[in-house]
mmCIF file of C-alpha atoms in Angstrom:
data_model
loop_
_atom_site.group_PDB
_atom_site.id
_atom_site.type_symbol
_atom_site.label_atom_id
_atom_site.label_comp_id
_atom_site.label_asym_id
_atom_site.label_seq_id
_atom_site.Cartn_x
_atom_site.Cartn_y
_atom_site.Cartn_z
ATOM 1 C CA UNK X 1 79.349 110.023 82.730
ATOM 2 C CA UNK X 2 78.761 110.461 86.751
ATOM 3 C CA UNK X 3 75.766 107.917 86.478
ATOM 4 C CA UNK X 4 78.464 105.464 84.980
ATOM 5 C CA UNK X 5 80.825 106.223 87.608
ATOM 6 C CA UNK X 6 78.600 105.447 90.462
ATOM 7 C CA UNK X 7 77.401 102.262 88.637
ATOM 8 C CA UNK X 8 81.111 101.354 88.556
ATOM 9 C CA UNK X 9 81.464 102.588 92.293
ATOM 10 C CA UNK X 10 78.796 99.953 93.549
ATOM 11 C CA UNK X 11 80.023 97.278 91.363
ATOM 12 C CA UNK X 12 83.418 97.773 92.826
ATOM 13 C CA UNK X 13 82.162 97.804 96.216
ATOM 14 C CA UNK X 14 79.934 94.867 95.806
ATOM 15 C CA UNK X 15 82.818 92.879 94.574
ATOM 16 C CA UNK X 16 85.090 93.929 97.426
ATOM 17 C CA UNK X 17 82.752 92.960 100.167
ATOM 18 C CA UNK X 18 82.236 89.226 98.497
ATOM 19 C CA UNK X 19 85.903 89.123 98.255
ATOM 20 C CA UNK X 20 86.525 89.881 101.874
ATOM 21 C CA UNK X 21 83.746 87.149 102.886
ATOM 22 C CA UNK X 22 85.594 84.496 100.542
ATOM 23 C CA UNK X 23 89.223 85.358 101.640
ATOM 24 C CA UNK X 24 88.296 85.593 105.258
ATOM 25 C CA UNK X 25 86.733 82.129 104.998
ATOM 26 C CA UNK X 26 89.575 80.699 103.342
ATOM 27 C CA UNK X 27 91.928 81.513 106.147
ATOM 28 C CA UNK X 28 89.838 79.132 108.442
ATOM 29 C CA UNK X 29 89.626 76.272 105.942
ATOM 30 C CA UNK X 30 93.354 76.558 105.205
ATOM 31 C CA UNK X 31 94.082 76.379 108.917
ATOM 32 C CA UNK X 32 91.943 73.578 109.486
ATOM 33 C CA UNK X 33 93.565 71.495 106.965
ATOM 34 C CA UNK X 34 96.959 72.365 108.074
ATOM 35 C CA UNK X 35 96.017 71.267 111.642
ATOM 36 C CA UNK X 36 94.536 67.926 110.331
ATOM 37 C CA UNK X 37 97.989 67.347 108.615
ATOM 38 C CA UNK X 38 99.803 68.452 112.201
ATOM 39 C CA UNK X 39 97.618 65.674 113.748
ATOM 40 C CA UNK X 40 98.744 62.964 111.248
ATOM 41 C CA UNK X 41 102.470 63.932 111.897
ATOM 42 C CA UNK X 42 103.163 65.110 108.264
ATOM 43 C CA UNK X 43 106.009 67.596 107.588
ATOM 44 C CA UNK X 44 104.672 70.974 108.643
ATOM 45 C CA UNK X 45 104.520 73.849 105.740
ATOM 46 C CA UNK X 46 106.508 76.166 108.570
ATOM 47 C CA UNK X 47 109.307 73.428 108.137
ATOM 48 C CA UNK X 48 109.362 73.395 104.454
ATOM 49 C CA UNK X 49 106.669 70.447 103.795
ATOM 50 C CA UNK X 50 104.189 70.233 101.058
ATOM 51 C CA UNK X 51 101.872 67.560 102.302
ATOM 52 C CA UNK X 52 99.024 70.129 102.376
ATOM 53 C CA UNK X 53 98.576 69.470 98.657
ATOM 54 C CA UNK X 54 96.962 66.330 99.530
ATOM 55 C CA UNK X 55 94.538 67.634 101.828
ATOM 56 C CA UNK X 56 91.178 68.385 100.365
ATOM 57 C CA UNK X 57 90.599 71.223 103.107
ATOM 58 C CA UNK X 58 93.318 72.932 101.983
ATOM 59 C CA UNK X 59 92.241 73.017 98.330
ATOM 60 C CA UNK X 60 88.804 74.182 99.353
ATOM 61 C CA UNK X 61 90.819 76.999 101.284
ATOM 62 C CA UNK X 62 92.571 77.786 98.160
ATOM 63 C CA UNK X 63 89.489 77.711 96.175
ATOM 64 C CA UNK X 64 87.673 80.046 98.400
ATOM 65 C CA UNK X 65 90.770 82.488 98.246
ATOM 66 C CA UNK X 66 90.935 82.014 94.411
ATOM 67 C CA UNK X 67 87.310 82.963 94.229
ATOM 68 C CA UNK X 68 88.046 86.087 96.712
ATOM 69 C CA UNK X 69 90.960 87.207 94.841
ATOM 70 C CA UNK X 70 88.757 87.068 91.535
ATOM 71 C CA UNK X 71 86.379 89.257 92.966
ATOM 72 C CA UNK X 72 88.967 91.486 94.253
ATOM 73 C CA UNK X 73 90.501 91.385 90.588
ATOM 74 C CA UNK X 74 87.468 92.532 89.170
ATOM 75 C CA UNK X 75 86.848 95.051 91.667
ATOM 76 C CA UNK X 76 89.986 96.564 90.856
ATOM 77 C CA UNK X 77 89.109 97.198 87.380
ATOM 78 C CA UNK X 78 85.792 99.142 88.400
ATOM 79 C CA UNK X 79 87.106 101.267 91.440
ATOM 80 C CA UNK X 80 90.310 102.918 92.798
ATOM 81 C CA UNK X 81 92.848 100.752 94.785
ATOM 82 C CA UNK X 82 92.590 102.954 98.035
ATOM 83 C CA UNK X 83 88.839 102.261 97.859
ATOM 84 C CA UNK X 84 88.894 98.753 97.370
ATOM 85 C CA UNK X 85 92.011 97.705 99.411
ATOM 86 C CA UNK X 86 90.642 99.035 102.938
ATOM 87 C CA UNK X 87 87.586 96.820 102.481
ATOM 88 C CA UNK X 88 89.942 93.959 103.327
ATOM 89 C CA UNK X 89 89.279 94.793 106.776
ATOM 90 C CA UNK X 90 85.933 93.041 106.664
ATOM 91 C CA UNK X 91 88.031 89.724 105.745
ATOM 92 C CA UNK X 92 89.671 90.320 109.313
ATOM 93 C CA UNK X 93 86.452 90.433 110.685
ATOM 94 C CA UNK X 94 85.022 87.355 108.784
ATOM 95 C CA UNK X 95 88.273 85.460 109.892
ATOM 96 C CA UNK X 96 88.014 86.426 113.583
ATOM 97 C CA UNK X 97 84.227 85.215 113.784
ATOM 98 C CA UNK X 98 84.623 82.053 111.908
ATOM 99 C CA UNK X 99 87.727 80.856 113.989
ATOM 100 C CA UNK X 100 85.869 81.498 117.211
ATOM 101 C CA UNK X 101 83.349 79.017 115.842
ATOM 102 C CA UNK X 102 85.580 76.524 113.899
ATOM 103 C CA UNK X 103 89.129 76.664 115.611
ATOM 104 C CA UNK X 104 87.945 77.378 119.116
ATOM 105 C CA UNK X 105 90.175 80.634 119.148
ATOM 106 C CA UNK X 106 88.033 82.707 121.619
ATOM 107 C CA UNK X 107 86.744 86.062 120.434
ATOM 108 C CA UNK X 108 86.640 88.396 123.642
ATOM 109 C CA UNK X 109 84.926 91.826 124.158
ATOM 110 C CA UNK X 110 88.287 93.714 122.990
ATOM 111 C CA UNK X 111 88.137 91.330 119.628
ATOM 112 C CA UNK X 112 84.358 92.259 119.209
ATOM 113 C CA UNK X 113 85.136 95.738 119.579
ATOM 114 C CA UNK X 114 88.099 95.847 117.245
ATOM 115 C CA UNK X 115 85.865 94.188 114.650
ATOM 116 C CA UNK X 116 83.343 96.855 115.092
ATOM 117 C CA UNK X 117 86.306 99.216 114.765
ATOM 118 C CA UNK X 118 87.588 97.536 111.423
ATOM 119 C CA UNK X 119 84.109 98.154 110.081
ATOM 120 C CA UNK X 120 83.868 101.900 111.035
ATOM 121 C CA UNK X 121 87.133 102.539 109.732
ATOM 122 C CA UNK X 122 86.390 101.082 106.414
ATOM 123 C CA UNK X 123 83.328 102.943 106.063
ATOM 124 C CA UNK X 124 85.035 106.307 106.867
ATOM 125 C CA UNK X 125 87.711 105.308 104.111
ATOM 126 C CA UNK X 126 85.091 104.571 101.614
ATOM 127 C CA UNK X 127 83.319 107.944 101.926
ATOM 128 C CA UNK X 128 86.654 109.647 101.519
ATOM 129 C CA UNK X 129 88.404 107.496 99.112
ATOM 130 C CA UNK X 130 90.640 109.638 96.739
ATOM 131 C CA UNK X 131 89.712 109.492 92.873
ATOM 132 C CA UNK X 132 92.534 108.262 90.871
ATOM 133 C CA UNK X 133 94.070 109.491 87.928
ATOM 134 C CA UNK X 134 92.357 108.436 84.616
ATOM 135 C CA UNK X 135 93.846 105.177 83.255
ATOM 136 C CA UNK X 136 91.742 104.042 80.581
ATOM 137 C CA UNK X 137 94.104 101.877 78.148
ATOM 138 C CA UNK X 138 97.217 99.750 78.576
ATOM 139 C CA UNK X 139 99.261 102.602 76.839
ATOM 140 C CA UNK X 140 98.557 104.945 79.673
ATOM 141 C CA UNK X 141 99.375 102.489 82.081
ATOM 142 C CA UNK X 142 102.778 101.680 80.524
ATOM 143 C CA UNK X 143 103.383 105.485 80.910
ATOM 144 C CA UNK X 144 102.701 105.240 84.616
ATOM 145 C CA UNK X 145 105.013 102.184 84.929
ATOM 146 C CA UNK X 146 107.677 104.121 83.488
ATOM 147 C CA UNK X 147 107.545 106.831 85.994
ATOM 148 C CA UNK X 148 110.912 107.457 87.966
ATOM 149 C CA UNK X 149 109.040 107.370 91.462
ATOM 150 C CA UNK X 150 107.258 103.967 90.713
ATOM 151 C CA UNK X 151 110.639 102.553 89.420
ATOM 152 C CA UNK X 152 112.288 103.490 92.523
ATOM 153 C CA UNK X 153 109.468 101.916 94.565
ATOM 154 C CA UNK X 154 109.542 98.857 92.569
ATOM 155 C CA UNK X 155 113.240 98.323 92.931
ATOM 156 C CA UNK X 156 112.947 98.940 96.852
ATOM 157 C CA UNK X 157 110.190 96.299 96.885
ATOM 158 C CA UNK X 158 112.316 93.904 95.080
ATOM 159 C CA UNK X 159 115.469 94.284 97.199
ATOM 160 C CA UNK X 160 113.655 94.224 100.423
ATOM 161 C CA UNK X 161 111.638 90.957 99.390
ATOM 162 C CA UNK X 162 115.144 89.543 98.507
ATOM 163 C CA UNK X 163 116.537 90.318 101.832
ATOM 164 C CA UNK X 164 113.729 88.986 103.648
ATOM 165 C CA UNK X 165 113.422 85.789 101.622
ATOM 166 C CA UNK X 166 117.084 84.742 101.822
ATOM 167 C CA UNK X 167 118.425 86.565 105.122
ATOM 168 C CA UNK X 168 115.804 87.060 107.486
ATOM 169 C CA UNK X 169 113.449 84.109 106.863
ATOM 170 C CA UNK X 170 115.890 81.423 107.526
ATOM 171 C CA UNK X 171 116.650 82.906 110.880
ATOM 172 C CA UNK X 172 113.641 84.644 112.391
ATOM 173 C CA UNK X 173 110.838 83.111 110.345
ATOM 174 C CA UNK X 174 110.086 80.362 112.841
ATOM 175 C CA UNK X 175 109.785 82.935 115.622
ATOM 176 C CA UNK X 176 108.937 86.163 114.215
ATOM 177 C CA UNK X 177 105.300 86.523 112.723
ATOM 178 C CA UNK X 178 106.317 89.828 110.945
ATOM 179 C CA UNK X 179 109.079 88.078 108.512
ATOM 180 C CA UNK X 180 106.672 86.049 106.485
ATOM 181 C CA UNK X 181 103.881 88.516 106.744
ATOM 182 C CA UNK X 182 106.276 91.178 105.195
ATOM 183 C CA UNK X 183 107.297 89.089 102.535
ATOM 184 C CA UNK X 184 103.760 88.727 101.864
ATOM 185 C CA UNK X 185 102.911 92.255 101.916
ATOM 186 C CA UNK X 186 105.576 94.053 100.102
ATOM 187 C CA UNK X 187 105.490 91.465 97.292
ATOM 188 C CA UNK X 188 101.400 92.060 97.255
ATOM 189 C CA UNK X 189 101.882 95.633 96.448
ATOM 190 C CA UNK X 190 103.390 94.840 93.205
ATOM 191 C CA UNK X 191 100.714 92.290 92.691
ATOM 192 C CA UNK X 192 97.686 94.850 92.895
ATOM 193 C CA UNK X 193 99.613 96.975 90.519
ATOM 194 C CA UNK X 194 99.707 93.899 88.167
ATOM 195 C CA UNK X 195 95.739 93.099 88.886
ATOM 196 C CA UNK X 196 94.930 96.744 88.157
ATOM 197 C CA UNK X 197 96.837 96.779 84.592
ATOM 198 C CA UNK X 198 95.119 93.403 83.859
ATOM 199 C CA UNK X 199 91.788 94.537 84.494
ATOM 200 C CA UNK X 200 92.432 97.386 82.269
ATOM 201 C CA UNK X 201 93.474 95.059 79.438
ATOM 202 C CA UNK X 202 90.311 92.854 80.226
ATOM 203 C CA UNK X 203 88.154 95.655 79.829
ATOM 204 C CA UNK X 204 89.671 96.947 76.713
ATOM 205 C CA UNK X 205 89.374 93.438 75.281
ATOM 206 C CA UNK X 206 85.761 93.351 75.742
ATOM 207 C CA UNK X 207 85.683 96.781 74.050
ATOM 208 C CA UNK X 208 87.281 95.028 70.966
ATOM 209 C CA UNK X 209 90.835 96.203 71.096
ATOM 210 C CA UNK X 210 93.787 93.948 70.453
ATOM 211 C CA UNK X 211 94.831 93.634 73.825
ATOM 212 C CA UNK X 212 96.521 90.176 73.710
ATOM 213 C CA UNK X 213 99.038 91.522 71.260
ATOM 214 C CA UNK X 214 100.277 94.000 73.747
ATOM 215 C CA UNK X 215 103.478 92.679 75.544
ATOM 216 C CA UNK X 216 102.737 94.660 78.587
ATOM 217 C CA UNK X 217 99.713 92.162 79.186
ATOM 218 C CA UNK X 218 101.484 88.954 79.278
ATOM 219 C CA UNK X 219 104.320 90.603 81.085
ATOM 220 C CA UNK X 220 101.845 91.822 83.810
ATOM 221 C CA UNK X 221 100.238 88.343 83.772
ATOM 222 C CA UNK X 222 103.590 86.567 84.417
ATOM 223 C CA UNK X 223 104.452 88.831 87.225
ATOM 224 C CA UNK X 224 101.194 88.398 88.917
ATOM 225 C CA UNK X 225 101.353 84.594 88.752
ATOM 226 C CA UNK X 226 105.025 84.869 90.289
ATOM 227 C CA UNK X 227 103.734 87.419 92.763
ATOM 228 C CA UNK X 228 100.931 85.412 93.860
ATOM 229 C CA UNK X 229 102.828 82.024 94.159
ATOM 230 C CA UNK X 230 105.267 83.753 96.757
ATOM 231 C CA UNK X 231 102.492 85.145 98.551
ATOM 232 C CA UNK X 232 100.774 81.895 98.949
ATOM 233 C CA UNK X 233 103.852 79.773 99.833
ATOM 234 C CA UNK X 234 104.861 82.430 102.566
ATOM 235 C CA UNK X 235 101.415 83.026 103.870
ATOM 236 C CA UNK X 236 101.054 79.083 104.469
ATOM 237 C CA UNK X 237 104.215 79.111 106.572
ATOM 238 C CA UNK X 238 102.752 81.965 108.769
ATOM 239 C CA UNK X 239 99.329 80.294 109.248
ATOM 240 C CA UNK X 240 101.255 76.932 109.991
ATOM 241 C CA UNK X 241 103.241 78.465 112.868
ATOM 242 C CA UNK X 242 101.317 81.320 114.224
ATOM 243 C CA UNK X 243 97.770 81.736 115.369
ATOM 244 C CA UNK X 244 95.327 82.830 112.503
ATOM 245 C CA UNK X 245 93.988 85.665 114.766
ATOM 246 C CA UNK X 246 97.646 87.132 114.700
ATOM 247 C CA UNK X 247 98.065 86.424 110.970
ATOM 248 C CA UNK X 248 95.299 87.778 109.748
ATOM 249 C CA UNK X 249 95.174 91.311 111.303
ATOM 250 C CA UNK X 250 98.675 91.992 110.827
ATOM 251 C CA UNK X 251 98.811 90.730 107.228
ATOM 252 C CA UNK X 252 95.832 93.322 106.629
ATOM 253 C CA UNK X 253 97.728 96.120 108.213
ATOM 254 C CA UNK X 254 101.043 95.734 106.236
ATOM 255 C CA UNK X 255 99.375 94.697 102.931
ATOM 256 C CA UNK X 256 97.115 97.688 102.981
ATOM 257 C CA UNK X 257 99.720 100.295 103.601
ATOM 258 C CA UNK X 258 101.954 98.608 100.848
ATOM 259 C CA UNK X 259 99.277 98.761 98.583
ATOM 260 C CA UNK X 260 98.132 102.212 99.493
ATOM 261 C CA UNK X 261 101.801 103.388 98.889
ATOM 262 C CA UNK X 262 101.880 101.887 95.739
ATOM 263 C CA UNK X 263 98.622 103.189 94.466
ATOM 264 C CA UNK X 264 99.383 106.576 95.459
ATOM 265 C CA UNK X 265 102.819 106.549 93.700
ATOM 266 C CA UNK X 266 101.466 104.981 90.751
ATOM 267 C CA UNK X 267 98.404 106.603 90.189
ATOM 268 C CA UNK X 268 99.052 109.928 92.038
ATOM 269 C CA UNK X 269 95.682 109.616 93.904
ATOM 270 C CA UNK X 270 96.460 111.910 96.863
ATOM 271 C CA UNK X 271 97.457 114.829 94.867
ATOM 272 C CA UNK X 272 93.763 115.299 93.946
ATOM 273 C CA UNK X 273 92.357 115.206 97.333
ATOM 274 C CA UNK X 274 90.792 117.762 99.491
ATOM 275 C CA UNK X 275 92.185 118.467 102.872
ATOM 276 C CA UNK X 276 89.097 116.836 104.569
ATOM 277 C CA UNK X 277 89.412 113.839 102.258
ATOM 278 C CA UNK X 278 93.094 113.394 103.274
ATOM 279 C CA UNK X 279 92.263 113.688 107.101
ATOM 280 C CA UNK X 280 89.123 111.265 106.524
ATOM 281 C CA UNK X 281 91.205 108.713 104.749
ATOM 282 C CA UNK X 282 93.879 108.840 107.303
ATOM 283 C CA UNK X 283 91.393 108.780 110.316
ATOM 284 C CA UNK X 284 89.747 105.959 108.809
ATOM 285 C CA UNK X 285 92.933 103.887 108.350
ATOM 286 C CA UNK X 286 94.030 104.670 111.764
ATOM 287 C CA UNK X 287 90.677 103.447 113.067
ATOM 288 C CA UNK X 288 91.137 100.060 111.395
ATOM 289 C CA UNK X 289 94.569 99.774 112.752
ATOM 290 C CA UNK X 290 93.296 100.384 116.367
ATOM 291 C CA UNK X 291 90.705 97.720 115.756
ATOM 292 C CA UNK X 292 93.407 95.360 114.393
ATOM 293 C CA UNK X 293 95.466 96.165 117.751
ATOM 294 C CA UNK X 294 92.420 95.558 119.907
ATOM 295 C CA UNK X 295 92.006 92.095 118.062
ATOM 296 C CA UNK X 296 95.510 91.094 118.276
ATOM 297 C CA UNK X 297 97.038 92.496 121.501
ATOM 298 C CA UNK X 298 94.367 91.385 123.947
ATOM 299 C CA UNK X 299 93.187 88.252 122.363
ATOM 300 C CA UNK X 300 94.517 86.072 125.034
ATOM 301 C CA UNK X 301 92.623 87.831 127.876
ATOM 302 C CA UNK X 302 89.553 85.936 128.979
ATOM 303 C CA UNK X 303 86.929 88.989 129.423
ATOM 304 C CA UNK X 304 83.244 89.109 128.601
ATOM 305 C CA UNK X 305 80.261 91.338 129.417
ATOM 306 C CA UNK X 306 78.979 88.778 131.897
ATOM 307 C CA UNK X 307 82.379 89.385 133.941
ATOM 308 C CA UNK X 308 82.150 93.262 133.559
ATOM 309 C CA UNK X 309 80.044 93.536 137.106
ATOM 310 C CA UNK X 310 82.794 91.764 138.927
ATOM 311 C CA UNK X 311 85.633 94.082 137.393
ATOM 312 C CA UNK X 312 83.593 96.970 138.328
ATOM 313 C CA UNK X 313 82.939 96.184 142.226
ATOM 314 C CA UNK X 314 84.953 98.156 144.771
ATOM 315 C CA UNK X 315 86.385 95.140 146.455
ATOM 316 C CA UNK X 316 87.736 93.968 143.075
ATOM 317 C CA UNK X 317 89.857 96.555 142.054
ATOM 318 C CA UNK X 318 93.156 94.891 142.889
ATOM 319 C CA UNK X 319 92.157 91.406 141.781
ATOM 320 C CA UNK X 320 93.756 91.469 138.353
ATOM 321 C CA UNK X 321 97.077 91.928 140.051
ATOM 322 C CA UNK X 322 97.345 88.868 142.064
ATOM 323 C CA UNK X 323 94.716 89.680 144.875
ATOM 324 C CA UNK X 324 91.837 87.251 145.195
ATOM 325 C CA UNK X 325 88.597 88.358 145.225
ATOM 326 C CA UNK X 326 86.872 87.964 148.611
ATOM 327 C CA UNK X 327 83.158 88.562 148.756
ATOM 328 C CA UNK X 328 81.410 90.239 151.656
ATOM 329 C CA UNK X 329 78.686 88.486 153.704
ATOM 330 C CA UNK X 330 75.977 90.011 151.951
ATOM 331 C CA UNK X 331 77.548 89.522 148.498
ATOM 332 C CA UNK X 332 77.181 86.394 146.272
ATOM 333 C CA UNK X 333 80.463 84.610 145.773
ATOM 334 C CA UNK X 334 81.442 84.418 142.348
ATOM 335 C CA UNK X 335 81.921 80.963 141.064
ATOM 336 C CA UNK X 336 84.997 79.108 140.266
ATOM 337 C CA UNK X 337 84.468 79.204 136.436
ATOM 338 C CA UNK X 338 84.182 83.096 136.989
ATOM 339 C CA UNK X 339 87.117 83.607 138.994
ATOM 340 C CA UNK X 340 89.401 81.576 136.543
ATOM 341 C CA UNK X 341 88.336 83.631 133.645
ATOM 342 C CA UNK X 342 89.225 86.818 135.740
ATOM 343 C CA UNK X 343 92.520 85.587 136.665
ATOM 344 C CA UNK X 344 93.332 84.179 133.296
ATOM 345 C CA UNK X 345 93.171 80.700 134.716
ATOM 346 C CA UNK X 346 93.732 80.838 138.125
ATOM 347 C CA UNK X 347 93.559 77.515 139.942
ATOM 348 C CA UNK X 348 90.908 76.016 142.168
ATOM 349 C CA UNK X 349 93.037 76.238 145.415
ATOM 350 C CA UNK X 350 93.109 79.990 145.142
ATOM 351 C CA UNK X 351 89.429 80.308 145.754
ATOM 352 C CA UNK X 352 87.796 80.292 149.012
ATOM 353 C CA UNK X 353 85.464 77.583 149.603
ATOM 354 C CA UNK X 354 81.816 78.712 149.236
ATOM 355 C CA UNK X 355 80.751 76.322 151.958
ATOM 356 C CA UNK X 356 82.974 77.949 154.518
ATOM 357 C CA UNK X 357 81.892 81.428 153.727
ATOM 358 C CA UNK X 358 78.298 80.478 153.991
ATOM 359 C CA UNK X 359 78.710 78.670 157.273
ATOM 360 C CA UNK X 360 80.199 81.686 158.871
#
């Protein structure tokens, strides 16, 4: 039994990693498609337009996301949700790296450090992932769905989603990135529960059970299609209005938190964990959030390893606060490009002339 569980673990792990690669790439393809539409003057998705349905790059992104979601779907059938979901951080890394190459969205030292922290945090969470309660059939899944705690959670999700869609989105959707992302995230928690149930049903189907006669199987399928459709719609709006490097990490944080809450309530995973595993799981998740914060909060700061020596010089201490760096006679004067990058776009006239320094 342990050998079978280990095989399932590695299958789920492999599927989750491949899912992150496909999903991370899908953000780039869809963003490229939306940018092409904006250049043509088409009605943007953020303004209610659906011209992206005629753009092949957007469809390529959708296919890539579909492949990633399919792999993710299969991963949930082999491994606990609290193991699979955190590995979505890899999609943030993939998206951040690819956006720096294909969307000209600069990835600075803070961003690279954030990517590394996402990987480390994901690794820690995988090592301390809780083992979910055994759910071997749709019958057991049906009993789980009838649990009062999960019913309250589902009602809260539906009510909060309705408020966000009909009240918050029309007022603040164009200016606040959290509105559309919160819609995707809270609805996504229910979609993962549907995916888990369908995965169990498909495994039963391959074992010869008459799953297609179960009403729950079709209910979960319909709910999954509805949830995914809403997620795609509002994720498109967020991507069209806001920077990819903002949307992807914030979406990951809220989506992962929602899924972990749903999984804990539905499968009672955390009740069977030891203290060290609880601490490890929470620490890993907080590490990922820190990495996401570095990716997002400092994305507009132009800072690289090449400029680090300039920041460390004694004469340069007050330079970031508006005092220009003046070289001593025995020091090499930084180039205009270096100064611009250090000051976040300083103009040419703020720099002393190299020739005048040398002549003195």
